[in-house]
mmCIF file of C-alpha atoms and ligand atoms in Angstrom:
data_model
loop_
_atom_site.group_PDB
_atom_site.id
_atom_site.type_symbol
_atom_site.label_atom_id
_atom_site.label_comp_id
_atom_site.label_asym_id
_atom_site.label_seq_id
_atom_site.Cartn_x
_atom_site.Cartn_y
_atom_site.Cartn_z
ATOM 1 C CA MET A 1 -9.366 -19.641 20.458
ATOM 2 C CA ASN A 2 -6.890 -18.880 22.102
ATOM 3 C CA ARG A 3 -6.318 -15.787 23.646
ATOM 4 C CA LEU A 4 -2.447 -14.165 23.058
ATOM 5 C CA SER A 5 -2.418 -12.729 26.506
ATOM 6 C CA SER A 6 -4.281 -10.695 28.035
ATOM 7 C CA THR A 7 -3.844 -7.136 26.175
ATOM 8 C CA LEU A 8 -3.170 -9.025 22.848
ATOM 9 C CA LEU A 9 -7.184 -9.675 21.753
ATOM 10 C CA SER A 10 -6.908 -13.077 18.906
ATOM 11 C CA TYR A 11 -8.583 -12.907 15.716
ATOM 12 C CA THR A 12 -12.501 -13.519 16.677
ATOM 13 C CA GLU A 13 -12.180 -11.090 20.164
ATOM 14 C CA ARG A 14 -11.698 -7.775 18.239
ATOM 15 C CA TYR A 15 -14.339 -7.798 16.192
ATOM 16 C CA PRO A 16 -16.281 -5.766 16.251
ATOM 17 C CA ILE A 17 -12.905 -3.632 14.985
ATOM 18 C CA ASP A 18 -13.291 0.410 17.205
ATOM 19 C CA GLY A 19 -12.752 2.796 15.163
ATOM 20 C CA PHE A 20 -12.424 1.614 10.857
ATOM 21 C CA ASP A 21 -14.275 2.874 9.513
ATOM 22 C CA TYR A 22 -15.504 -0.254 7.187
ATOM 23 C CA ARG A 23 -18.605 -1.840 7.582
ATOM 24 C CA LEU A 24 -19.941 -4.969 6.302
ATOM 25 C CA LEU A 25 -23.601 -4.578 6.252
ATOM 26 C CA ASP A 26 -25.103 -7.372 4.721
ATOM 27 C CA SER A 27 -25.152 -9.936 2.891
ATOM 28 C CA GLY A 28 -27.478 -12.333 0.567
ATOM 29 C CA ASN A 29 -28.539 -14.017 -2.475
ATOM 30 C CA GLY A 30 -23.811 -14.131 -3.487
ATOM 31 C CA ARG A 31 -24.137 -10.819 -3.357
ATOM 32 C CA LYS A 32 -22.468 -8.369 -0.011
ATOM 33 C CA LEU A 33 -22.879 -4.493 0.702
ATOM 34 C CA GLU A 34 -20.076 -2.533 2.204
ATOM 35 C CA GLN A 35 -19.064 0.690 3.630
ATOM 36 C CA PHE A 36 -15.713 2.108 2.814
ATOM 37 C CA GLY A 37 -15.561 5.198 4.815
ATOM 38 C CA GLU A 38 -17.661 7.457 2.916
ATOM 39 C CA HIS A 39 -19.351 5.426 0.234
ATOM 40 C CA ARG A 40 -21.481 1.685 0.446
ATOM 41 C CA PHE A 41 -20.369 -0.785 -2.697
ATOM 42 C CA ILE A 42 -21.987 -4.444 -3.871
ATOM 43 C CA ARG A 43 -19.691 -7.625 -4.652
ATOM 44 C CA PRO A 44 -19.992 -10.664 -5.290
ATOM 45 C CA ALA A 45 -19.698 -13.502 -2.750
ATOM 46 C CA PRO A 46 -20.305 -16.795 -3.817
ATOM 47 C CA GLN A 47 -20.128 -17.858 0.045
ATOM 48 C CA ALA A 48 -23.507 -16.256 1.213
ATOM 49 C CA ILE A 49 -25.956 -18.514 0.415
ATOM 50 C CA TRP A 50 -28.954 -16.820 2.122
ATOM 51 C CA PRO A 51 -31.156 -15.375 2.005
ATOM 52 C CA ALA A 52 -30.043 -10.900 1.872
ATOM 53 C CA THR A 53 -31.895 -8.978 4.977
ATOM 54 C CA LEU A 54 -31.755 -5.688 4.942
ATOM 55 C CA PRO A 55 -34.645 -4.073 2.935
ATOM 56 C CA LYS A 56 -34.223 -2.965 -0.973
ATOM 57 C CA GLY A 57 -34.097 0.793 -0.929
ATOM 58 C CA GLU A 58 -30.371 -0.122 1.722
ATOM 59 C CA TRP A 59 -29.242 -1.623 -1.172
ATOM 60 C CA ASN A 60 -30.102 1.176 -3.366
ATOM 61 C CA GLU A 61 -27.700 3.111 -1.922
ATOM 62 C CA ALA A 62 -24.807 1.573 -4.088
ATOM 63 C CA VAL A 63 -22.889 4.199 -5.136
ATOM 64 C CA SER A 64 -21.850 1.070 -7.817
ATOM 65 C CA GLU A 65 -21.768 -2.822 -8.257
ATOM 66 C CA TYR A 66 -19.149 -5.547 -9.147
ATOM 67 C CA THR A 67 -20.716 -8.364 -10.979
ATOM 68 C CA TYR A 68 -18.952 -11.399 -12.549
ATOM 69 C CA SER A 69 -18.616 -11.834 -15.821
ATOM 70 C CA LYS A 70 -21.209 -14.667 -17.358
ATOM 71 C CA GLY A 71 -20.653 -17.787 -16.139
ATOM 72 C CA LYS A 72 -17.255 -17.455 -14.496
ATOM 73 C CA ASP A 73 -16.287 -16.275 -10.615
ATOM 74 C CA TYR A 74 -12.772 -13.609 -11.335
ATOM 75 C CA GLY A 75 -13.305 -10.850 -13.414
ATOM 76 C CA GLY A 76 -15.950 -8.783 -14.290
ATOM 77 C CA GLU A 77 -17.382 -5.342 -14.276
ATOM 78 C CA TRP A 78 -18.532 -2.479 -11.913
ATOM 79 C CA HIS A 79 -22.057 -0.611 -12.723
ATOM 80 C CA ASN A 80 -21.243 2.651 -11.303
ATOM 81 C CA ARG A 81 -24.637 4.883 -10.768
ATOM 82 C CA PRO A 82 -24.931 8.510 -9.388
ATOM 83 C CA GLY A 83 -22.234 9.691 -6.535
ATOM 84 C CA LEU A 84 -19.505 7.317 -7.384
ATOM 85 C CA PRO A 85 -16.694 9.697 -6.572
ATOM 86 C CA LYS A 86 -14.356 10.789 -9.013
ATOM 87 C CA ASP A 87 -11.867 10.143 -6.969
ATOM 88 C CA ALA A 88 -9.617 7.997 -4.443
ATOM 89 C CA TRP A 89 -11.430 8.571 -0.598
ATOM 90 C CA ARG A 90 -9.585 7.976 2.817
ATOM 91 C CA LEU A 91 -10.799 5.291 4.655
ATOM 92 C CA THR A 92 -9.764 5.065 8.728
ATOM 93 C CA CYS A 93 -8.448 1.463 11.268
ATOM 94 C CA GLN A 94 -7.970 3.542 14.094
ATOM 95 C CA ASP A 95 -3.864 5.170 12.911
ATOM 96 C CA LEU A 96 -4.745 3.261 9.628
ATOM 97 C CA ILE A 97 -5.672 5.448 7.608
ATOM 98 C CA PHE A 98 -5.556 4.123 3.334
ATOM 99 C CA GLU A 99 -6.825 5.410 0.058
ATOM 100 C CA ILE A 100 -9.512 3.569 -0.800
ATOM 101 C CA LYS A 101 -10.752 2.988 -5.392
ATOM 102 C CA PRO A 102 -12.644 0.506 -6.630
ATOM 103 C CA THR A 103 -9.809 -1.128 -9.365
ATOM 104 C CA GLY A 104 -10.485 -3.852 -11.924
ATOM 105 C CA PHE A 105 -10.696 -7.302 -10.483
ATOM 106 C CA GLY A 106 -12.976 -5.753 -8.062
ATOM 107 C CA HIS A 107 -11.135 -5.332 -4.860
ATOM 108 C CA MET A 108 -10.701 -1.279 -3.542
ATOM 109 C CA GLY A 109 -7.734 -1.638 -2.123
ATOM 110 C CA LEU A 110 -7.470 -3.015 1.148
ATOM 111 C CA PHE A 111 -8.366 -7.003 2.439
ATOM 112 C CA PRO A 112 -10.862 -5.953 4.949
ATOM 113 C CA GLU A 113 -11.278 -9.467 6.526
ATOM 114 C CA GLN A 114 -7.036 -9.083 7.583
ATOM 115 C CA ALA A 115 -8.232 -5.693 10.312
ATOM 116 C CA ALA A 116 -8.004 -8.222 13.133
ATOM 117 C CA HIS A 117 -4.193 -8.964 11.788
ATOM 118 C CA TRP A 118 -3.333 -5.442 11.049
ATOM 119 C CA LEU A 119 -4.139 -4.095 14.633
ATOM 120 C CA TRP A 120 -2.078 -7.219 16.210
ATOM 121 C CA ILE A 121 0.682 -7.542 14.318
ATOM 122 C CA ARG A 122 1.219 -3.788 15.125
ATOM 123 C CA ASP A 123 -0.060 -4.290 19.158
ATOM 124 C CA PHE A 124 2.832 -7.571 19.333
ATOM 125 C CA LEU A 125 5.271 -5.612 18.082
ATOM 126 C CA LYS A 126 4.666 -2.670 20.580
ATOM 127 C CA SER A 127 4.294 -5.504 23.501
ATOM 128 C CA LEU A 128 8.307 -6.659 22.328
ATOM 129 C CA PRO A 129 10.703 -4.769 25.165
ATOM 130 C CA ASP A 130 12.767 -1.392 23.438
ATOM 131 C CA ASP A 131 15.968 -3.802 22.581
ATOM 132 C CA SER A 132 14.070 -6.700 20.892
ATOM 133 C CA PRO A 133 15.597 -6.648 16.445
ATOM 134 C CA LYS A 134 11.775 -5.882 15.304
ATOM 135 C CA ASN A 135 12.471 -6.452 11.254
ATOM 136 C CA VAL A 136 9.444 -7.824 9.617
ATOM 137 C CA LEU A 137 8.851 -8.806 6.230
ATOM 138 C CA ASN A 138 5.778 -8.613 4.660
ATOM 139 C CA ILE A 139 5.766 -10.315 1.627
ATOM 140 C CA PHE A 140 2.796 -9.704 -1.523
ATOM 141 C CA GLY A 141 2.315 -6.710 0.437
ATOM 142 C CA TYR A 142 -0.748 -5.014 -1.840
ATOM 143 C CA THR A 143 -0.909 -1.868 -0.886
ATOM 144 C CA GLY A 144 0.818 -1.873 2.484
ATOM 145 C CA ALA A 145 -2.198 -2.400 5.005
ATOM 146 C CA SER A 146 0.663 -5.538 6.838
ATOM 147 C CA THR A 147 2.695 -2.917 6.070
ATOM 148 C CA LEU A 148 2.323 0.270 7.611
ATOM 149 C CA ALA A 149 0.718 -2.196 11.357
ATOM 150 C CA ALA A 150 4.675 -3.119 11.655
ATOM 151 C CA ALA A 151 5.363 0.368 10.668
ATOM 152 C CA ALA A 152 3.772 1.818 13.072
ATOM 153 C CA GLY A 153 4.592 -0.989 16.236
ATOM 154 C CA GLY A 154 7.846 0.331 15.752
ATOM 155 C CA ALA A 155 8.991 -2.683 13.108
ATOM 156 C CA SER A 156 11.629 -2.251 10.432
ATOM 157 C CA VAL A 157 10.247 -3.524 7.378
ATOM 158 C CA ALA A 158 10.947 -4.899 3.566
ATOM 159 C CA HIS A 159 7.813 -4.748 1.814
ATOM 160 C CA VAL A 160 7.944 -6.883 -1.740
ATOM 161 C CA ASP A 161 5.405 -7.114 -4.641
ATOM 162 C CA SER A 162 5.620 -7.858 -8.211
ATOM 163 C CA SER A 163 3.370 -4.788 -8.718
ATOM 164 C CA LYS A 164 4.482 -1.356 -8.718
ATOM 165 C CA ALA A 165 1.447 1.331 -8.539
ATOM 166 C CA SER A 166 0.685 -1.184 -5.882
ATOM 167 C CA VAL A 167 3.803 0.051 -4.498
ATOM 168 C CA ASN A 168 3.402 2.960 -5.190
ATOM 169 C CA TRP A 169 -0.012 3.033 -3.364
ATOM 170 C CA ALA A 170 1.564 1.607 0.138
ATOM 171 C CA ARG A 171 4.088 4.405 -0.114
ATOM 172 C CA LYS A 172 1.086 6.158 -0.380
ATOM 173 C CA ASN A 173 -0.007 4.610 2.525
ATOM 174 C CA LEU A 174 2.882 4.947 4.553
ATOM 175 C CA GLU A 175 2.500 8.756 4.458
ATOM 176 C CA LEU A 176 -1.121 9.781 4.776
ATOM 177 C CA SER A 177 -0.716 7.309 7.994
ATOM 178 C CA GLY A 178 1.774 10.438 9.323
ATOM 179 C CA LEU A 179 4.467 6.751 9.118
ATOM 180 C CA GLY A 180 6.592 8.379 6.240
ATOM 181 C CA ASP A 181 9.891 9.003 8.835
ATOM 182 C CA ARG A 182 9.818 4.755 9.957
ATOM 183 C CA THR A 183 12.062 2.422 8.096
ATOM 184 C CA VAL A 184 10.534 0.963 4.995
ATOM 185 C CA ARG A 185 12.285 -0.252 2.435
ATOM 186 C CA TRP A 186 10.230 -2.089 -0.978
ATOM 187 C CA TYR A 187 10.794 -3.818 -3.439
ATOM 188 C CA VAL A 188 8.831 -4.866 -6.332
ATOM 189 C CA ASP A 189 9.867 -7.766 -7.648
ATOM 190 C CA ASP A 190 9.145 -11.567 -7.905
ATOM 191 C CA VAL A 191 8.999 -13.179 -4.606
ATOM 192 C CA LEU A 192 11.024 -16.226 -4.779
ATOM 193 C CA LYS A 193 13.583 -14.002 -6.593
ATOM 194 C CA PHE A 194 13.522 -12.039 -3.509
ATOM 195 C CA LEU A 195 13.737 -14.179 -0.785
ATOM 196 C CA LYS A 196 16.871 -15.843 -2.317
ATOM 197 C CA ARG A 197 18.443 -12.481 -3.043
ATOM 198 C CA GLU A 198 17.922 -11.901 0.200
ATOM 199 C CA HIS A 199 19.324 -14.836 1.691
ATOM 200 C CA ASN A 200 22.582 -14.009 -0.138
ATOM 201 C CA ARG A 201 22.684 -10.958 0.885
ATOM 202 C CA GLU A 202 22.228 -12.594 5.144
ATOM 203 C CA ARG A 203 19.501 -9.977 5.648
ATOM 204 C CA PHE A 204 17.413 -12.541 8.613
ATOM 205 C CA TYR A 205 13.409 -11.541 10.054
ATOM 206 C CA GLU A 206 12.088 -11.747 12.806
ATOM 207 C CA GLY A 207 8.538 -11.313 11.477
ATOM 208 C CA ILE A 208 7.425 -12.866 8.735
ATOM 209 C CA ILE A 209 3.448 -11.924 7.173
ATOM 210 C CA LEU A 210 2.732 -13.825 3.786
ATOM 211 C CA ASP A 211 -0.463 -13.479 2.021
ATOM 212 C CA PRO A 212 0.056 -15.741 -1.313
ATOM 213 C CA PRO A 213 -2.449 -15.602 -3.915
ATOM 214 C CA THR A 214 -3.540 -18.536 -5.987
ATOM 215 C CA PHE A 215 -1.954 -17.226 -8.857
ATOM 216 C CA GLY A 216 0.230 -14.519 -9.390
ATOM 217 C CA ARG A 217 2.937 -13.436 -11.374
ATOM 218 C CA GLY A 218 6.167 -11.985 -11.013
ATOM 219 C CA ALA A 219 7.386 -8.322 -11.787
ATOM 220 C CA LYS A 220 9.072 -9.583 -15.030
ATOM 221 C CA GLY A 221 5.823 -11.585 -15.761
ATOM 222 C CA GLU A 222 6.912 -15.319 -13.404
ATOM 223 C CA VAL A 223 4.005 -17.647 -12.289
ATOM 224 C CA TRP A 224 3.301 -18.217 -9.143
ATOM 225 C CA LYS A 225 0.726 -20.914 -7.871
ATOM 226 C CA ILE A 226 0.355 -21.833 -5.043
ATOM 227 C CA GLU A 227 -0.489 -25.641 -5.658
ATOM 228 C CA LYS A 228 3.522 -26.040 -6.480
ATOM 229 C CA ASP A 229 5.261 -22.624 -5.634
ATOM 230 C CA LEU A 230 4.304 -22.941 -1.614
ATOM 231 C CA PRO A 231 6.602 -24.999 -0.409
ATOM 232 C CA GLN A 232 9.684 -23.597 -2.720
ATOM 233 C CA LEU A 233 8.544 -20.305 -0.669
ATOM 234 C CA LEU A 234 8.628 -22.024 3.144
ATOM 235 C CA GLN A 235 11.990 -23.121 2.741
ATOM 236 C CA ARG A 236 13.144 -19.676 1.226
ATOM 237 C CA CYS A 237 11.251 -17.758 3.956
ATOM 238 C CA ARG A 238 12.316 -19.608 6.499
ATOM 239 C CA ASN A 239 16.254 -19.092 4.531
ATOM 240 C CA VAL A 240 15.589 -15.860 5.779
ATOM 241 C CA LEU A 241 13.864 -16.182 9.138
ATOM 242 C CA SER A 242 15.431 -15.413 12.161
ATOM 243 C CA ARG A 243 17.271 -17.769 14.982
ATOM 244 C CA GLU A 244 15.227 -15.186 17.533
ATOM 245 C CA PRO A 245 11.735 -15.042 15.661
ATOM 246 C CA ARG A 246 8.501 -13.143 17.276
ATOM 247 C CA PHE A 247 5.956 -13.705 15.050
ATOM 248 C CA ILE A 248 5.060 -15.124 11.288
ATOM 249 C CA LEU A 249 1.394 -15.162 9.884
ATOM 250 C CA PHE A 250 0.313 -16.511 7.303
ATOM 251 C CA THR A 251 -2.656 -16.129 5.179
ATOM 252 C CA THR A 252 -5.187 -17.304 1.864
ATOM 253 C CA HIS A 253 -7.543 -16.905 -0.052
ATOM 254 C CA SER A 254 -7.620 -19.849 -1.971
ATOM 255 C CA PRO A 255 -10.131 -23.167 -1.439
ATOM 256 C CA GLY A 256 -8.496 -26.400 -0.026
ATOM 257 C CA PHE A 257 -6.163 -24.858 2.068
ATOM 258 C CA SER A 258 -7.364 -24.726 5.144
ATOM 259 C CA ALA A 259 -6.428 -23.265 8.552
ATOM 260 C CA LEU A 260 -4.933 -26.755 9.740
ATOM 261 C CA THR A 261 -3.236 -27.078 6.071
ATOM 262 C CA LEU A 262 -1.491 -23.537 7.046
ATOM 263 C CA LYS A 263 -0.274 -24.687 10.477
ATOM 264 C CA ASN A 264 0.504 -27.966 9.629
ATOM 265 C CA MET A 265 3.003 -26.364 6.844
ATOM 266 C CA MET A 266 3.866 -24.193 9.428
ATOM 267 C CA LEU A 267 5.046 -26.579 11.183
ATOM 268 C CA ASN A 268 6.812 -28.288 8.495
ATOM 269 C CA TYR A 269 8.525 -25.641 7.242
ATOM 270 C CA LEU A 270 8.566 -23.506 9.895
ATOM 271 C CA VAL A 271 9.025 -22.960 13.364
ATOM 272 C CA GLU A 272 9.707 -25.399 16.011
ATOM 273 C CA PRO A 273 6.605 -27.668 17.131
ATOM 274 C CA ASN A 274 7.403 -26.990 21.012
ATOM 275 C CA ARG A 275 8.669 -23.158 20.266
ATOM 276 C CA GLY A 276 6.046 -20.719 20.494
ATOM 277 C CA GLN A 277 1.855 -20.078 20.748
ATOM 278 C CA PHE A 278 -0.608 -20.928 17.571
ATOM 279 C CA ASP A 279 -3.994 -19.453 17.224
ATOM 280 C CA ALA A 280 -5.315 -20.722 13.306
ATOM 281 C CA GLY A 281 -8.837 -20.588 11.922
ATOM 282 C CA GLU A 282 -10.863 -18.820 9.482
ATOM 283 C CA MET A 283 -10.967 -15.129 8.399
ATOM 284 C CA TYR A 284 -14.335 -13.223 8.082
ATOM 285 C CA LEU A 285 -15.844 -10.248 6.873
ATOM 286 C CA HIS A 286 -17.424 -9.126 10.726
ATOM 287 C CA ASN A 287 -21.167 -8.944 10.215
ATOM 288 C CA GLU A 288 -22.565 -6.688 13.447
ATOM 289 C CA GLU A 289 -26.000 -6.032 13.064
ATOM 290 C CA GLN A 290 -27.230 -9.238 11.606
ATOM 291 C CA GLY A 291 -24.731 -12.051 12.832
ATOM 292 C CA TYR A 292 -23.550 -13.412 9.545
ATOM 293 C CA HIS A 293 -19.908 -13.365 8.876
ATOM 294 C CA ILE A 294 -18.892 -13.518 4.830
ATOM 295 C CA PRO A 295 -15.644 -16.161 4.575
ATOM 296 C CA SER A 296 -12.738 -15.188 3.413
ATOM 297 C CA GLY A 297 -9.921 -17.770 3.652
ATOM 298 C CA PHE A 298 -8.058 -19.216 6.765
ATOM 299 C CA TYR A 299 -4.477 -17.422 8.531
ATOM 300 C CA SER A 300 -2.263 -19.183 11.584
ATOM 301 C CA LEU A 301 -0.658 -17.189 13.216
ATOM 302 C CA TRP A 302 2.476 -18.663 15.544
ATOM 303 C CA TRP A 303 3.926 -15.807 17.347
ATOM 304 C CA ARG A 304 6.466 -15.738 20.879
ATOM 305 C CA ASP A 305 6.549 -13.212 23.621
HETATM 306 C C1 LIG B 401 -3.609 -11.599 -2.435
HETATM 307 S S1 LIG B 401 -3.129 -10.438 -2.218
HETATM 308 C C2 LIG B 401 -2.202 -9.878 -0.839
HETATM 309 C C3 LIG B 401 -2.465 -8.808 0.052
HETATM 310 C C4 LIG B 401 -2.504 -8.439 1.022
HETATM 311 N N1 LIG B 401 -1.398 -9.459 1.655
HETATM 312 C C5 LIG B 401 -2.573 -7.190 1.801
HETATM 313 O O1 LIG B 401 -3.283 -7.879 2.536
HETATM 314 O O2 LIG B 401 -3.531 -6.287 1.532
HETATM 315 C C6 LIG B 401 -1.014 -10.218 -3.682
HETATM 316 C C7 LIG B 401 -0.393 -9.594 -3.790
HETATM 317 O O3 LIG B 401 0.364 -10.977 -4.575
HETATM 318 C C8 LIG B 401 0.992 -10.061 -5.375
HETATM 319 N N2 LIG B 401 2.134 -10.941 -6.435
HETATM 320 C C9 LIG B 401 1.465 -12.415 -6.855
HETATM 321 N N3 LIG B 401 2.106 -12.899 -7.596
HETATM 322 C C10 LIG B 401 3.599 -11.650 -7.154
HETATM 323 C C11 LIG B 401 5.161 -12.613 -7.169
HETATM 324 N N4 LIG B 401 4.861 -14.218 -8.322
HETATM 325 N N5 LIG B 401 5.579 -11.509 -6.744
HETATM 326 C C12 LIG B 401 5.670 -10.542 -5.879
HETATM 327 N N6 LIG B 401 4.504 -10.717 -5.478
HETATM 328 C C13 LIG B 401 3.194 -11.186 -6.385
HETATM 329 C C14 LIG B 401 0.618 -9.171 -6.624
HETATM 330 O O4 LIG B 401 1.120 -8.192 -7.459
HETATM 331 C C15 LIG B 401 -0.851 -9.060 -4.898
HETATM 332 O O5 LIG B 401 -0.822 -6.919 -4.250
#
């Protein structure tokens, strides 16, 4: 794994992360036990094909468990236990503060495997000279973790997601983190349509963060399918990339879209091979105690100091 520089640590080197109140406590038998701030949850982890380590008593402290519907590996339901709070609560990752609550599809409002990237984005942007432009685009932005990180690093950010509820959640997270005075433009829009408009408006970005899902829908029901739409997405990202780009972070959670695939696509569509540096690899939920990290997608990061 490359070192980014003496002060900017790469993905693997950032773990364990100080000041992060998320922990993967244990995993096994297709499930994971996670601590989100004050509360414990059990969620499916089909990749955890090994026995659990912690005693049952530890797992029994979870306040809710999400299980998939029979025979499926998506869509299911929560089984709440005593102790589940009625209201959302907070989770901190250093200076970034997030509101957490269980949602449909077994999500919690945060993808903790991205935590190393949030810190990298923040620290990289801070490390750039004060007079260098820092316009960052975060597409498929969800509840805004990377947007907060970029804002904390001093960037002007454009955040795009098709879900109004997610954008509102992201705005709340920005306020909670004390970053409400930063320049963030919020768009509830279909990513492909947004990129076309942004190109017509001649807006350009020094940093682009993209985390496309396998399947999704735009704000007006437009269908997004990664295997069909990715080339067009990257081409449109290229159209809004500054002539002096600083970084691109491309992540996926889709089977087959490995680190090499992402890197090859970035080289084809977005960056010149001999300019800048790459760090690409597997994302995971870090487990400190037993060392069984859970694979959670891939990343390819390109940057230029
Ligand atoms: C995997 S999540 C992204 C997670 C986020 N990058 C993070 O790290 O917190 C996918 C997001 O893409 C959004 N989405 C799906 N299809 C979309 C589309 N066509 N246009 C805009 N947003 C879309 C969903 O609403 C969802 O918030």
